[in-house]
Amino acid sequence: MNLKKIYRIASLLLIWAVLIGGLGAGTAISGENENKTTQPYVLGEVVVTADQPADKATTMFEVTGEEIEMQNAQTLDQALKLIPGLDVRTGNAGIPRVNIRGFRSRHTILLLNGVPMNSTYDGQFDPRIIPTANIARIKVSFGTHSVLYGQGGMAGVINIITRQGTQGLHVDVSAQVDERGSKLGKASVSGGKDNVDCFVSMVKKESKGFLMSDDFEPTTLEDGNLRENTDAEQRSLFGNITFELGEDSLLGLTVENSSGEFGIPPTVADDKKSDFYKKAKYERVNDFNTFSSQVSYSFDPDSVFGFRTWVFVNEYDEDRGRYDDNSYSKMKKKGSYEGTNESAVQGFTLQPHLDFGGKGILTASLSAEKDEYRSWGEKVLKKNEKATPYSSDNDLDLYSTALEYKIRVLDRLDLVAGYGHHWQNRTQGQDDDKGSYMLGASIEIMDGTTLMASYARKIRFPSIRQLYDTESGNSDLTVEQSDNYEIGVIQDICDDLELSVSVYQSDVKDYIEKLVSTDLYENNDKYRFKGVDLLLTRSIPGNGTLSAGYSYLDSEDRSVGAQRDVLQNRPKHMVKLAASFSFDFGLTAHADFIRVMEQYYYSDDFDKGKLEDYSILNFRFEQKVLKDNLSLFLGVDNLLDENYEEGYGLPQAGRTAYAGVRVTY
C-alpha cells in the first residue's frame, strides 16, 4: 500500500473519530479556550514564538480568524490584502499572486501547519484553493525571518495555522449568494472530549464569474457584464485531530482535500498596433484535485530538552488546456494543447531544542523533502496538424539543516542569531548547495518604545520548471541570493494606539529571469528593493478596531545593460485602511479601503506603460438575530464600482453585492 492510500484511509478514520469523539462533553486540551468554539492548531507552528526572547527582532504581521470573518474573506488572497508590504495582484495566468516587498510569490514560502504548499513545478501557489473556513490565524514574516524555515523565503514566509476543536460539541454553518447567483456554503463540526480535540470543515462554492464595472468599455475580446471565462467550482474537505498523550506530549493528524475547475480569463486588449499587444490565450483548468496530510508530534517537558517533528505529503493534480478560441474545445492553432500535470512533495522535519532558561534557547532543525513533477498530453506544433504527444518526468531532493539561538539580556535586549545550510540534488546537471544566516536584535529603550534591527542572507534554489522546462529550462542554473536589511520601531503612542514602522532594503543577485534573446532562464539579473511599511492600529475595548497602513516600494534593476528604470508590476505606493465596530444590539460593521498607485509595465522591446491608479472600498454588516446562534449578513465589494486593472489588459471585478445567513451551535 503506497503512502497516498495510507493517508486517504487516515482521513476517513479522522472524520469518523470527530463524529464519534466530538459528541460528548469533556475536558479539552487547552483550558484557556473553554469559552471558544475553536482554537489555533497547537502543532501548526514551524517557529514557536510565544514567550520566547527575540520575538520582536524581525517584522511579523498576524491576521486572526475573527478579522478574516469581519472582511468576509473567503480565500487566502482575500485574507492577506490588508497587510502592509503585500501586493495581491492577478496577472496573465488568471491566478492571484501574493508578492511581498517587490519579490514574486515564488520567493515566498507558503505553509499550512508547516506543510509546504508551493508548487514543485514553478515554486508559486494558488491562494484561491485555500478556503478561510479552516484558518485560525495567518502569520506573515518578512525577509529577515528565522533560518528554521529553510531555503526559498527570500521575500518571507506565510504560515497558515488552522482551527482546532475545544471542549464540547460545536457546529457552524453558513450560506452566501451574490447578485449573479454565485453560491458559497460552509459547514464545520468541532469538539473535544477528555484528551482529544478535533475539527472538520466542508466548503463548496459555485461561481458563474465576476461582474465587470459599468465603466468598462467593451472590446472585440470582451463585451462587459460577466467577465469571460471566470467561472469556477470548488469542493474542499479539511480535518484535524489532536491527542494529548501525557502532560508533555501531543500527537496530531491533519488531512485536506480539494477538487474543482476554473477558467482563466483572456486579455481584453485588442489593439494590434499597440507596443504592448499580446494575442489572447483561451485556457481552462478542466479539473484539479489536491491532497495534503501531516502527522505531528511534540514533546515539551518542563526541563531543558524537548523536540517537535512532523512528516507530510502534499499533492496537486490538474487537467489543463489551451484552445483556439472562446469555445474552449478546438485545437488547431500552434501552441494549443490538453494535458495533465501532477506535482507532489513529501518529507519530514525534526526540531530539537535546549531551553537554558535565562541563558537562552537553542533550536536545531533537520529537514528533507522530495519534489516531483510529471506532465503529459498532446500539443499542436504546427497549425492544422494533428496534436503531438508530449511527456516529462522530473524530481529534486532538498535537504536543510539549521541552528538558531535566542536570548534575552537585562530584560530589555533580545538577540537572535542563526545559520542554515541547504542542498539540492538534481536528476540532471550539477547538484548545488548554499548557506543562509540571520542576525537580529530588539531593545525596549523606554516603556512603550521598542527598536529593532535585523540582517539576513536568504537563498532560493531554481524550480523544476526553470531547470527542466523543454523549451526554456536551463540545468546549469544556480541559487538566487538576497541580502535583506531591516530596521524599525514599535511605539505605543497612548492607550490602545500603536505605531509600527519598518525600513528595509533587499539586494538580490543571480535573480532568475527568462531572456528574450535566448528564451532560456538565466542567473543574470541584479535587483534592489527598498521601502517603508507603516501600520497604525487603534483598539477600542469591547467595540472594535481601526487600522491605517502605508507601503512605499522603490524597485531598481541593477543588472548590466538594464533597460528599465523601475521593475514592472510593482506598485510604488499602497494605502490600506480598515475599521470594524460592534454594537450592543448585535450589529457588527466592517469597512476597508485600498489605494494602489504608480504601477508600470513593459513591452518585449522595453517600451514603458503605466496602469491607472485605483481605489477599492468594501463594506459588510452582520446582525445577530437569535442571541449568538443566528445571524444575517450583507455586503458590497468594490462599492465605488472602480474599473481597474492589476495587469495590462486584465480588468478586475466591479461592484458586487452579496448576502447570507450563519447558524452556530
Phi, psi and omega in degrees: 000127182279171185297322182297316180295322179300315181291325179292322175295320179299325180295321178294319177296324179298310181298320178298319180296322178296314183293326180275308186288335183276358185279342181253163176269154179184202181261119179283165182298317184252109179292340181291344186248026184298332182263006180249148180282331175220169176216165176295142180298117190292343180255016185272355183273141168269316176245110180281123184248342185298130175060026177247151176292162175067022179293332185259011182286337178230157182284133176214128175249149182231137174245125182268164177299325178295319178294323178298317179294320178301319182282349189059034177287124184259340181226168185301317182299322178292325181290336185264354193296336185265001182280128177301142178088351179255131176244113178259113184224150178254120183253208187297331182283354180075011182246132176299133177247133180260103183256133184246121173048044175094338179283163176272166184297335179291347177265009178246132174278124175251125182234142171243103186055033179093353179274125179297130181248358178292145178296136175288344182283303184235004177080359182266184180207155178255104184289347182289335184273006176251098181289148183279351181301336183266353194267127173269321175196160178235129177252126179245115177252147185260195196294349177254031184291175183300146176290345182293344178283345179087197183275163174107338186264056178298327178273319183160194183224134172245113179248117178269123178251120188276176180279157177220148183290163175230187185305139176086197180241132184225139179231138179222117182230135177216154177220143183218145176220142178254180188292344176266000180089006175293138189240148176219126177233138180224143177212139177219148175231130179219159180183175178210143178210127181054245185253026182231134171239148180209156181210133176224137177222153176227138179227136174224130177224144176227117181240131176278353184122169182260152178282140177268161179297147175295342180274356179293133178264119184302150174234179179291345181258347182206122182265003178091191184065254180270122184297134180304129168059041176247013177291155181201149172225144178206141174231129184228140175230132181221144175203150170216156178218137184233132180246131171269106185277347180177185181297335188245358189234138176229140176233132182225148175231130178235137180223139178220141175214132177224153176209161179162201178204160176199156176263158178243108187294138178281167175298152175259354183285119185240008181277101184291345179275349181290144176296340186257008185293135173227142178296141178292139176248136183248097188235150175215148164262104187285339177194138172222155179212132177240149173212128176219151179205156183210138170244125185236149177219138179229132175236109187223075180283168178278065181207189186289315189262141172202171177202161174227146178209152176206148172242151187209161171216141178218124183232145176220124178237142177212148169253117188234147178217150171239131190237174185286325186207188186280014167280341178054045180215330186275142178223082179237334183278151178301133179097346177288151184198164166223133183201172178241134177240133178232127176233147181209143173225137176217147183181193180210161175222140174234128181231091171277152178216154176239120181256107182267017181067238181292350180263009172105180181232128178249122182237133176248158178217133174233128182215153176213143176211153177242124178256129181231145177213127177233144180212137176205157180164207180228139183224140178276117182267331177226143183304134176068009175261159181296141180298143182257134178296148175218160176198154174209152182210110183223155175210159179224150172246133180238136178227142179218146171223147184208156177220130183225138181234129178237142178209146174251129183244127174057029175066354183235337183252122177249136180232145176215140177215144180205153175224140175225152174230144191223144181231141173236118177260127188248149176284334177226149180079184186272137175298159184221154174208156184196153178259159173222156181202165178207151175226139180209152178210147171220144182220133176271097187285337172201167180304122177089359180232117180237126174259145179221153176208143180206155176219141178212143167256120181243151180228162174215128175283151176296151182276171177301320179298313183293330181276318195235005177306134187296337182256326188234000184292154180216104184288355178267004180298149176242187187287148166276149184221140179223132171260113186251130180237143179207137169230153182195174178218142172242118187237121170278108185283315175201188182305123174067014177237120185230139177243130176238126180231129178232133175245130188222161172211137176233123176254115188249134174229160184058031177296132185270122175222158177274124179283134178295324185291326183247345185060028177241151174285136181220151172270073186232002186254143173238123181238155171228129174242129175218151183179190182224136171240131183230137177219123177246123182235143177229120177260129178252102188308124177077353185240318182165194182220153173232142176214147177222123181237148176219138177230133174240131180228127173247114181250135186224132174269109183256016181289156176297127180074021182301138181247014180235133177276333172225158180275151188280155175056041176227100183300139179280323181231138172220133176242132182226121181237146178209147178214135177224135181222145174241140182244157185298335183270016172094005180268135173240131181236139178221141174218144174219154187220135178230132176238125181240129187224150174056077178234128188242162176214165185227153171274176178297336179262015176068025167290140188255134175231163182232131173285150176293137172298151181213160179228137179235126179239127179236151172215160181208139175237140174226131182239124174286131183254318182235084183050236181257008188261337181223132178216151176244143180220155174210158180194173177222127172264141182055059184305325183279000180055044181296131174266105188218161178234142173259354174204155184302126178075017184232077181292150182253183187293141173274201182296132180221122178261149180214163178209157181194179181224147180226134179236130178233153179218000000 
